[in-house]
Amino acid sequence: MDDIAKSVPVIDIQWIRDWKKLRSSDSDHDDFVPSLPPVMATSAISSSSGAEILNRRFKDLPPEELQFDDEIARRREAEANVDIAPGFINSKYECLRPTPYEPKYNRKLVSLLLLLERKRHLDNEPKRSLSYRHAISAIKAYPREIQSSKEAEKIIGVGKKMAEKIKVFLHTGTIEEADKLRYDEQFRTLSLFSKVFGVGVTTARLWWDMGYRTLQEVLASAKLTAAVQLGIELFPDFDQSRGKTKNGDVDLIISSKRPDNMKGFLNKLTRRLIEKNYLKHKLWNSTEIKKISHLERPSAGARQVFDSFEKPSTGIRRQVDLICVQPDELGTAILGWTGSKQFERSIRDYAKKEKNLLLNSQAMHLEQNGKRKKYVVHSEKDAFDMIGIPYLEPELRNC
DNA sequence: GGGCCTACG
DNA sequence: CGTA
DNA sequence: GCCC
């Protein structure tokens, strides 16, 4: 633990603004990288809060809070066969309807279903987890309180088994399996472990099976790769439950009018950021050179992930994803990196199944009689139009 | 009973 | 296996 | 676990 940094450099967001200004005036220069401002301040991280998290042991701790309101569920009219809410876009494609970050209705039900989804995920049942994801997204978007399980089952994504759970919820105010998870040491420990960068459900369960119950025990005892050790040491900084802000990480998508040197730019930029001590750790790196056949020359698709700064006066570290793309990839890159995860899955699913359009974060292709035709997507709006679905603001993509 | 986003290291 |  |  002693080698965990006790302080981090912070940077003014003004640097980003200056960068943008410089970029527009001097963007043709081949390997232009803005000069960097001096580090503004160094602020201490309180090591006690970090240590508390690393030593957190869930045995005998108070139960996990529900994601949304822990309201007392009112008793509803039993099994009224009401119509589905008017105006609700009842589809298996989440990308067709607005989904708020926080639901107005059915908040406790959503909170309980989220616990069950996470449980299926941690139990390595990704298909069942996905089913819960679909149902949760639909209920988050549903525009009124659900009155009965009959009503719930009319929602596409809610099947017999979930309707039964909802029925019990409407009568008792809770779902026993979900509520028990809030007190469940294994569930909570696996949840914690899998939040560490580089640790998924398999590693989390491996650690549990080896008898570890805190991250500190893992640090002390397990044979760890350097990457995972770094992930644990950074965890207190990245932990989002402590902060007020909802989004902990920052994505920067960088493009250039010069199509052929994005890899060089990214390498130069990151090297300079490291030299100047803005980036403390490189968590991940991808700089593969891809062949673009019709250009007959190598082109770059690249992405990097770092730990960094970004909050003056708080000293909170941020994960920063740097993504460099070619200009004709900018629209799909922004669409693909904005999320939510479920929104991305949904819009790609819809594009393929309904429009024969293959979508990823680099391009959109039309597939017809065995041939693939590339479409250039200039903006997010462009992408929605080409797919033929109504535009959704990013704030309403919380599927 | 098949499919469940897609790509990357 | 993990990341987005 | 649910849709098609």
XYZ file of N, CA and C in Angstrom, chain A residues 7-153:
441
model
N -0.504 11.703 -3.721
C -0.968 12.946 -4.316
C -0.997 12.791 -5.825
N -1.806 13.597 -6.454
C -1.883 13.557 -7.908
C -1.834 14.972 -8.453
N -1.284 15.108 -9.646
C -1.332 16.415 -10.286
C -2.719 16.676 -10.835
N -3.098 17.914 -10.886
C -4.382 18.270 -11.477
C -4.153 19.274 -12.593
N -5.104 19.339 -13.489
C -4.938 20.188 -14.664
C -6.194 21.014 -14.854
N -6.028 22.192 -15.378
C -7.171 23.048 -15.656
C -7.821 22.634 -16.967
N -9.142 22.598 -16.951
C -9.872 22.262 -18.167
C -9.587 23.264 -19.274
N -9.068 24.436 -18.877
C -8.734 25.470 -19.857
C -7.758 24.943 -20.901
N -6.947 24.007 -20.478
C -5.991 23.451 -21.426
C -6.700 22.832 -22.626
N -7.807 22.157 -22.324
C -8.558 21.543 -23.416
C -9.092 22.614 -24.361
N -9.582 23.736 -23.774
C -10.113 24.817 -24.617
C -9.010 25.403 -25.496
N -7.856 25.648 -24.881
C -6.740 26.177 -25.661
C -6.371 25.229 -26.785
N -6.399 24.002 -26.450
C -6.061 22.987 -27.426
C -7.009 23.080 -28.625
N -8.305 23.183 -28.346
C -9.279 23.260 -29.421
C -9.046 24.504 -30.279
N -8.770 25.641 -29.604
C -8.499 26.873 -30.355
C -7.298 26.686 -31.267
N -6.217 26.198 -30.698
C -5.010 25.988 -31.469
C -5.262 25.043 -32.636
N -6.049 24.048 -32.347
C -6.310 23.022 -33.339
C -6.960 23.632 -34.584
N -7.928 24.505 -34.352
C -8.650 25.050 -35.497
C -7.777 25.988 -36.319
N -6.794 26.607 -35.683
C -5.965 27.538 -36.428
C -4.754 26.863 -37.060
N -4.414 25.728 -36.571
C -3.146 25.130 -36.996
C -3.320 23.641 -37.267
N -4.519 23.260 -37.681
C -4.820 21.832 -37.697
C -4.190 21.103 -38.872
N -3.648 21.824 -39.805
C -3.076 21.121 -40.943
C -1.672 20.601 -40.658
N -1.098 21.117 -39.603
C 0.256 20.674 -39.316
C 0.274 19.191 -38.989
N 1.239 18.540 -39.547
C 1.225 17.086 -39.572
C 1.135 16.450 -38.194
N 2.034 16.824 -37.337
C 2.037 16.173 -36.038
C 1.893 17.205 -34.939
N 0.939 18.079 -35.143
C 0.689 19.126 -34.174
C 0.247 18.570 -32.830
N 0.963 18.919 -31.816
C 0.532 18.611 -30.458
C 0.655 19.890 -29.655
N -0.413 20.305 -28.992
C -0.357 21.574 -28.269
C 0.659 21.506 -27.146
N 1.252 22.656 -26.876
C 2.158 22.680 -25.734
C 1.346 22.609 -24.452
N 1.905 22.051 -23.453
C 1.142 21.764 -22.246
C 1.375 22.820 -21.184
N 0.338 23.139 -20.451
C 0.482 24.099 -19.366
C 1.193 23.457 -18.189
N 1.699 24.267 -17.273
C 2.312 23.680 -16.083
C 1.254 23.035 -15.199
N 1.671 22.086 -14.455
C 0.752 21.479 -13.497
C 0.316 22.533 -12.504
N -0.981 22.660 -12.304
C -1.496 23.763 -11.488
C -1.288 23.554 -10.003
N -1.556 22.363 -9.578
C -1.557 22.154 -8.132
C -1.365 20.676 -7.859
N -1.014 20.400 -6.673
C -0.951 19.018 -6.237
C -1.806 18.909 -4.987
N -2.769 18.063 -5.064
C -3.673 17.967 -3.918
C -3.615 16.574 -3.317
N -3.654 16.545 -2.045
C -3.509 15.276 -1.344
C -4.777 14.443 -1.433
N -4.594 13.171 -1.568
C -5.713 12.256 -1.447
C -5.750 11.774 -0.008
N -6.902 11.834 0.597
C -6.963 11.313 1.950
C -6.822 9.798 1.879
N -5.739 9.319 2.438
C -5.468 7.896 2.306
C -6.399 7.060 3.167
N -7.061 7.686 4.117
C -7.928 6.903 5.001
C -9.118 6.346 4.247
N -9.733 7.166 3.377
C -10.900 6.667 2.665
C -10.513 5.538 1.716
N -9.327 5.666 1.094
C -8.864 4.600 0.232
C -8.628 3.319 1.010
N -8.007 3.449 2.151
C -7.745 2.268 2.970
C -9.046 1.633 3.438
N -10.011 2.471 3.722
C -11.304 1.922 4.173
C -11.907 1.024 3.106
N -11.821 1.463 1.878
C -12.415 0.658 0.805
C -11.639 -0.631 0.604
N -10.319 -0.535 0.658
C -9.523 -1.745 0.443
C -9.741 -2.765 1.554
N -10.089 -2.264 2.727
C -10.303 -3.177 3.856
C -11.763 -3.528 4.088
N -12.624 -3.045 3.208
C -14.054 -3.300 3.405
C -14.369 -4.788 3.328
N -15.063 -5.232 4.351
C -15.462 -6.650 4.451
C -16.958 -6.649 4.700
N -17.702 -7.407 3.917
C -19.157 -7.229 3.927
C -19.870 -8.014 5.009
N -19.144 -8.944 5.602
C -19.763 -9.675 6.708
C -20.172 -8.683 7.789
N -21.439 -8.711 8.187
C -21.963 -7.867 9.273
C -21.999 -6.372 8.960
N -21.875 -6.031 7.684
C -22.056 -4.622 7.312
C -23.543 -4.354 7.070
N -23.970 -3.102 7.230
C -25.361 -2.783 6.887
C -25.641 -3.125 5.430
N -26.891 -3.396 5.097
C -27.209 -3.865 3.737
C -26.915 -2.809 2.679
N -26.675 -3.290 1.474
C -26.474 -2.386 0.333
C -27.733 -1.569 0.091
N -27.533 -0.292 -0.213
C -28.693 0.552 -0.509
C -29.248 0.233 -1.885
N -30.539 0.469 -2.022
C -31.143 0.306 -3.331
C -30.706 1.448 -4.233
N -30.622 1.144 -5.520
C -30.147 2.139 -6.479
C -31.033 3.381 -6.474
N -32.338 3.154 -6.443
C -33.268 4.275 -6.436
C -34.043 4.233 -5.125
N -35.153 4.908 -5.064
C -35.905 5.039 -3.816
C -36.161 3.715 -3.117
N -35.987 3.747 -1.825
C -36.457 2.605 -1.061
C -37.849 2.952 -0.523
N -38.710 3.263 -1.450
C -40.066 3.657 -1.070
C -40.815 2.455 -0.504
N -41.792 2.736 0.319
C -42.680 1.656 0.722
C -43.652 1.415 -0.417
N -43.541 0.233 -0.988
C -44.415 -0.042 -2.128
C -45.868 -0.107 -1.670
N -46.694 0.627 -2.370
C -48.118 0.602 -2.027
C -48.766 -0.663 -2.571
N -49.765 -1.104 -1.894
C -50.527 -2.216 -2.447
C -51.317 -1.733 -3.656
N -51.221 -2.502 -4.700
C -51.959 -2.130 -5.902
C -53.240 -2.940 -6.001
N -54.104 -2.476 -6.856
C -55.297 -3.239 -7.219
C -54.839 -4.583 -7.769
N -55.374 -5.650 -7.217
C -54.875 -6.967 -7.579
C -55.225 -7.346 -9.025
N -54.197 -7.560 -9.807
C -54.326 -8.163 -11.131
C -55.349 -7.509 -12.039
N -55.391 -6.200 -11.999
C -56.269 -5.512 -12.934
C -55.736 -5.691 -14.351
N -56.626 -5.982 -15.262
C -56.199 -6.233 -16.634
C -56.217 -4.933 -17.437
N -55.398 -3.997 -17.006
C -55.407 -2.697 -17.661
C -54.594 -2.739 -18.953
N -54.901 -1.815 -19.838
C -54.132 -1.693 -21.072
C -52.737 -1.192 -20.756
N -51.841 -1.450 -21.695
C -50.501 -0.916 -21.559
C -50.574 0.608 -21.672
N -49.645 1.276 -21.013
C -49.706 2.740 -20.962
C -49.676 3.342 -22.365
N -50.589 4.288 -22.635
C -50.572 4.939 -23.951
C -49.298 5.740 -24.136
N -48.772 5.688 -25.344
C -47.555 6.450 -25.625
C -46.281 5.677 -25.381
N -46.365 4.591 -24.626
C -45.163 3.790 -24.392
C -44.786 3.061 -25.674
N -43.536 3.191 -26.065
C -43.063 2.530 -27.290
C -42.668 1.109 -26.923
N -43.589 0.197 -27.191
C -43.423 -1.182 -26.732
C -42.673 -1.982 -27.779
N -41.363 -2.058 -27.616
C -40.529 -2.733 -28.606
C -39.413 -3.462 -27.900
N -38.881 -4.472 -28.580
C -37.705 -5.122 -28.003
C -36.437 -4.304 -28.263
N -36.558 -3.255 -29.069
C -35.391 -2.411 -29.352
C -35.411 -1.169 -28.461
N -34.545 -1.139 -27.488
C -34.498 -0.017 -26.544
C -34.166 1.306 -27.228
N -33.455 1.215 -28.357
C -32.998 2.444 -29.022
C -34.144 3.224 -29.651
N -35.336 2.669 -29.660
C -36.471 3.358 -30.297
C -37.206 4.295 -29.346
N -36.866 4.241 -28.067
C -37.623 5.071 -27.119
C -36.664 5.751 -26.142
N -37.088 6.885 -25.598
C -36.258 7.576 -24.611
C -36.238 6.821 -23.285
N -35.062 6.715 -22.705
C -34.910 6.074 -21.394
C -34.139 7.015 -20.479
N -34.757 7.457 -19.396
C -34.091 8.411 -18.507
C -33.010 7.742 -17.671
N -32.108 8.560 -17.119
C -31.086 8.010 -16.224
C -31.724 7.483 -14.945
N -32.647 8.247 -14.410
C -33.409 7.791 -13.246
C -34.868 7.658 -13.624
N -35.456 6.529 -13.330
C -36.880 6.383 -13.644
C -37.734 7.221 -12.703
N -38.873 7.676 -13.189
C -39.847 8.357 -12.334
C -40.737 7.369 -11.613
N -41.016 6.277 -12.297
C -41.984 5.311 -11.775
C -41.296 3.972 -11.532
N -41.947 3.165 -10.742
C -41.499 1.782 -10.524
C -40.050 1.715 -10.047
N -39.676 2.673 -9.223
C -38.267 2.803 -8.854
C -37.754 1.657 -7.997
N -38.561 1.228 -7.050
C -38.087 0.122 -6.216
C -38.048 -1.182 -7.012
N -39.050 -1.362 -7.852
C -39.048 -2.558 -8.698
C -37.789 -2.601 -9.563
N -37.458 -1.485 -10.170
C -36.245 -1.429 -10.990
C -35.014 -1.732 -10.137
N -34.966 -1.157 -8.944
C -33.817 -1.398 -8.061
C -33.646 -2.881 -7.748
N -34.752 -3.561 -7.497
C -34.680 -4.981 -7.165
C -34.280 -5.807 -8.384
N -34.833 -5.464 -9.546
C -34.467 -6.199 -10.759
C -32.992 -5.996 -11.101
N -32.464 -4.805 -10.792
C -31.034 -4.566 -11.017
C -30.172 -5.507 -10.177
N -30.624 -5.771 -8.950
C -29.881 -6.718 -8.115
C -29.896 -8.120 -8.735
N -31.057 -8.517 -9.257
C -31.146 -9.849 -9.870
C -30.308 -9.922 -11.145
N -30.305 -8.832 -11.905
C -29.470 -8.819 -13.105
C -28.000 -8.989 -12.743
N -27.562 -8.253 -11.738
C -26.159 -8.331 -11.327
C -25.829 -9.724 -10.803
N -26.777 -10.294 -10.093
C -26.572 -11.664 -9.598
C -26.359 -12.641 -10.753
N -27.206 -12.559 -11.784
C -27.043 -13.458 -12.939
C -25.697 -13.205 -13.616
N -25.322 -11.946 -13.700
C -24.038 -11.591 -14.304
C -22.881 -12.209 -13.527
N -22.911 -12.045 -12.190
C -21.819 -12.556 -11.360
C -21.798 -14.073 -11.337
N -22.947 -14.684 -11.565
C -23.013 -16.141 -11.645
C -22.655 -16.652 -13.033
N -22.154 -15.763 -13.862
C -21.754 -16.119 -15.219
C -22.924 -16.684 -16.026
N -24.047 -15.997 -15.955
C -25.204 -16.340 -16.783
C -25.551 -15.127 -17.644
N -24.720 -14.861 -18.652
C -24.858 -13.603 -19.399
C -26.181 -13.493 -20.164
N -26.736 -14.614 -20.588
C -27.981 -14.539 -21.345
C -29.145 -14.161 -20.446
N -29.181 -14.767 -19.282
C -30.225 -14.373 -18.330
C -30.022 -12.924 -17.887
N -28.774 -12.558 -17.655
C -28.484 -11.177 -17.287
C -29.016 -10.218 -18.349
N -28.816 -10.574 -19.606
C -29.294 -9.728 -20.698
C -30.813 -9.617 -20.682
N -31.476 -10.708 -20.394
C -32.939 -10.662 -20.309
C -33.406 -9.675 -19.250
N -32.743 -9.710 -18.102
C -33.085 -8.733 -17.065
C -32.807 -7.310 -17.557
N -31.711 -7.154 -18.289
C -31.370 -5.836 -18.813
C -32.491 -5.294 -19.708
N -33.003 -6.157 -20.590
C -34.103 -5.754 -21.471
C -35.319 -5.329 -20.650
N -35.666 -6.154 -19.673
C -36.859 -5.861 -18.866
C -36.674 -4.569 -18.076
N -35.503 -4.404 -17.486
C -35.231 -3.199 -16.693
C -35.315 -1.955 -17.572
N -34.729 -2.023 -18.755
C -34.771 -0.876 -19.658
C -36.200 -0.494 -19.996
N -37.011 -1.509 -20.282
C -38.408 -1.232 -20.631
C -39.139 -0.592 -19.454
N -38.922 -1.120 -18.268
C -39.641 -0.589 -17.104
C -39.141 0.815 -16.763
N -37.838 1.063 -16.938
C -37.331 2.424 -16.721
C -37.998 3.428 -17.654
N -38.348 2.965 -18.847
C -38.958 3.865 -19.834
C -40.475 3.910 -19.705
N -41.031 3.063 -18.879
C -42.494 2.960 -18.784
C -43.046 4.191 -18.069
N -44.103 4.807 -18.638
C -44.467 6.159 -18.188
C -45.449 6.245 -17.023
N -45.650 5.165 -16.297
C -46.506 5.249 -15.110
C -46.234 4.036 -14.210
N -46.792 4.053 -13.019
C -46.646 2.914 -12.125
C -47.339 1.687 -12.715
N -46.667 0.571 -12.657
C -47.272 -0.674 -13.117
C -48.312 -1.123 -12.096
N -49.496 -1.468 -12.582
C -50.610 -1.783 -11.685
C -50.752 -3.272 -11.405
N -50.333 -4.082 -12.330
C -50.555 -5.531 -12.161
C -49.555 -6.311 -12.995
N -49.406 -7.597 -12.668
C -48.487 -8.435 -13.431
C -49.007 -8.659 -14.846
N -50.326 -8.628 -14.982
C -50.905 -8.754 -16.333
C -50.462 -7.592 -17.207
N -50.513 -6.410 -16.624
C -50.028 -5.232 -17.346
C -48.543 -5.384 -17.660
N -47.773 -5.823 -16.663
C -46.325 -5.944 -16.852
C -45.997 -6.892 -17.995
N -46.751 -7.987 -18.091
C -46.407 -8.991 -19.097
C -46.722 -8.526 -20.511
